[in-house]
Tab-separated table of C-alpha atoms in Angstrom:
chain	number	residue	atom	x	y	z
A	612	ARG	CA	-31.303	27.827	-27.322
A	613	ARG	CA	-28.177	29.101	-25.642
A	614	THR	CA	-25.628	31.057	-27.653
A	615	ILE	CA	-21.997	31.558	-26.802
A	616	PRO	CA	-20.629	35.054	-27.385
A	617	THR	CA	-18.133	35.313	-30.251
A	618	GLY	CA	-15.473	36.811	-27.972
A	619	THR	CA	-15.589	33.779	-25.685
A	620	MET	CA	-15.288	31.325	-28.588
A	621	SER	CA	-12.284	33.135	-30.049
A	622	ALA	CA	-10.638	33.348	-26.630
A	623	GLN	CA	-11.071	29.580	-26.155
A	624	PHE	CA	-9.681	28.916	-29.642
A	625	ILE	CA	-6.629	31.104	-29.021
A	626	GLN	CA	-6.121	29.475	-25.616
A	627	ARG	CA	-6.139	26.012	-27.209
A	628	ILE	CA	-3.617	27.082	-29.843
A	629	VAL	CA	-1.309	28.587	-27.211
A	630	ASN	CA	-1.582	25.442	-25.052
A	631	TYR	CA	-0.825	23.198	-28.043
A	632	VAL	CA	2.211	25.218	-29.103
A	633	ALA	CA	3.526	25.470	-25.530
A	634	ASN	CA	3.105	21.719	-24.983
A	635	GLU	CA	4.859	20.895	-28.259
A	636	VAL	CA	7.767	23.220	-27.521
A	637	LEU	CA	8.117	22.045	-23.907
A	638	ILE	CA	7.784	18.344	-24.621
A	639	LYS	CA	10.137	18.331	-27.600
A	640	GLY	CA	12.571	20.640	-25.837
A	641	LEU	CA	12.660	18.558	-22.671
A	642	SER	CA	12.828	15.236	-24.496
A	643	ASN	CA	15.892	16.416	-26.427
A	644	SER	CA	17.586	17.900	-23.353
A	645	LYS	CA	20.394	15.750	-21.907
A	646	THR	CA	20.136	17.628	-18.600
A	647	PHE	CA	16.442	16.844	-18.267
A	648	GLN	CA	17.053	13.205	-19.202
A	649	ARG	CA	19.694	12.891	-16.457
A	650	PHE	CA	17.329	14.571	-14.003
A	651	ALA	CA	14.531	12.155	-14.931
A	652	LEU	CA	16.797	9.099	-14.572
A	653	ARG	CA	18.137	10.249	-11.191
A	654	THR	CA	14.639	10.989	-9.959
A	655	ASP	CA	13.414	7.568	-11.075
A	656	HIS	CA	16.390	5.897	-9.396
A	657	HIS	CA	15.716	7.706	-6.102
A	658	VAL	CA	12.001	6.919	-6.246
A	659	GLN	CA	12.753	3.221	-6.799
A	660	GLN	CA	15.212	3.215	-3.873
A	661	TYR	CA	12.712	4.838	-1.507
A	662	LYS	CA	10.008	2.479	-2.699
A	663	GLN	CA	12.198	-0.556	-1.983
A	664	LYS	CA	13.225	0.776	1.445
A	665	GLY	CA	9.591	1.473	2.267
A	666	GLN	CA	8.554	-2.023	1.224
A	667	GLN	CA	11.321	-3.544	3.354
A	668	HIS	CA	10.235	-1.409	6.305
A	669	VAL	CA	6.589	-2.484	5.898
A	670	ASN	CA	7.624	-6.156	5.659
A	671	GLU	CA	9.739	-5.863	8.811
A	672	ALA	CA	6.918	-4.107	10.659
A	673	LEU	CA	4.438	-6.803	9.589
A	674	ASP	CA	6.823	-9.538	10.700
A	675	ASP	CA	7.264	-7.865	14.092
A	676	LEU	CA	3.508	-7.387	14.413
A	677	HIS	CA	2.846	-11.013	13.519
A	678	LYS	CA	5.522	-12.226	15.942
A	679	THR	CA	4.109	-10.136	18.795
A	680	ALA	CA	0.536	-11.197	18.034
A	681	THR	CA	1.518	-14.862	17.847
A	682	GLU	CA	3.417	-14.675	21.137
A	683	THR	CA	0.464	-12.944	22.781
A	684	MET	CA	-1.941	-15.519	21.362
A	685	TYR	CA	0.073	-18.494	22.602
A	686	LYS	CA	0.587	-16.855	25.985
A	687	SER	CA	-3.154	-16.210	26.345
A	688	GLN	CA	-4.021	-19.743	25.199
A	689	ALA	CA	-1.544	-21.210	27.678
A	690	GLU	CA	-3.075	-19.128	30.460
A	691	ALA	CA	-6.558	-20.253	29.415
A	692	ARG	CA	-5.507	-23.906	29.406
A	693	ALA	CA	-3.855	-23.505	32.795
A	694	SER	CA	-7.066	-22.084	34.198
A	695	GLY	CA	-9.003	-25.071	32.820
A	696	TYR	CA	-11.024	-23.125	30.248
A	697	ALA	CA	-10.006	-25.018	27.092
A	698	GLY	CA	-9.405	-28.402	28.693
A	699	ALA	CA	-12.732	-28.736	30.480
A	700	GLY	CA	-15.136	-31.365	29.217
A	701	SER	CA	-12.731	-33.287	27.006
A	702	GLY	CA	-13.329	-36.547	28.868
A	703	GLY	CA	-16.304	-38.095	27.043
A	704	SER	CA	-16.780	-35.816	24.052
A	705	LYS	CA	-17.138	-36.968	20.450
A	706	ALA	CA	-14.235	-34.733	19.398
A	707	GLY	CA	-11.745	-37.450	20.332
A	708	ALA	CA	-8.542	-36.995	22.271
A	709	ARG	CA	-8.101	-33.402	21.178
A	710	GLY	CA	-11.154	-32.068	22.978
A	711	PRO	CA	-13.283	-29.149	21.877
A	712	PRO	CA	-11.709	-26.494	19.675
A	713	THR	CA	-10.277	-23.485	21.447
A	714	PRO	CA	-12.105	-20.203	20.819
A	715	PRO	CA	-10.315	-17.409	18.967
A	716	LEU	CA	-8.150	-15.146	21.048
A	717	ARG	CA	-10.047	-12.211	22.503
A	718	GLY	CA	-8.924	-8.764	23.433
A	719	PHE	CA	-6.121	-6.683	21.987
A	720	GLY	CA	-3.872	-9.648	21.169
A	721	GLY	CA	-6.610	-11.303	19.137
A	722	PHE	CA	-7.352	-8.054	17.332
A	723	ILE	CA	-3.686	-7.529	16.413
A	724	SER	CA	-3.376	-11.126	15.254
A	725	ALA	CA	-6.457	-10.830	13.033
A	726	VAL	CA	-5.328	-7.484	11.577
A	727	GLY	CA	-1.877	-8.901	10.844
A	728	LYS	CA	-3.375	-11.885	9.036
A	729	GLU	CA	-5.687	-9.674	6.955
A	730	ILE	CA	-2.879	-7.304	5.983
A	731	LYS	CA	-0.689	-10.211	4.931
A	732	LYS	CA	-3.580	-11.638	2.856
A	733	ASP	CA	-4.171	-8.246	1.228
A	734	LEU	CA	-0.485	-7.836	0.381
A	735	GLY	CA	-0.197	-11.401	-0.925
A	736	PHE	CA	1.909	-12.779	1.913
A	737	GLY	CA	-0.802	-15.177	3.069
A	738	ARG	CA	0.032	-18.794	3.712
């Protein structure tokens, strides 16, 4: 069985009492201080402003990313159709007049498009 020396136990007890008294004095003193209350309100106001500006910046960046990815995707699909990749074999297929589905965009444009869609889903902006 392990025993704790008496000096250590009394030191811990005194430390707890000092912490309790210091916390009570600090908390009550700060909560009654008009200066501290103004400081807390100003700090909260600034934090909310920066938060809103940051959210607007993220939304704008996501919109730009989505726009660029979409433009890249349509450009790549148009180039693929022009080369005959997506339009080949649509003559007698069972898919109807539309032809076979086009494969997802490959390369960097496809990656950016997929990342943009996932980020929007994660942030709740999904369609």
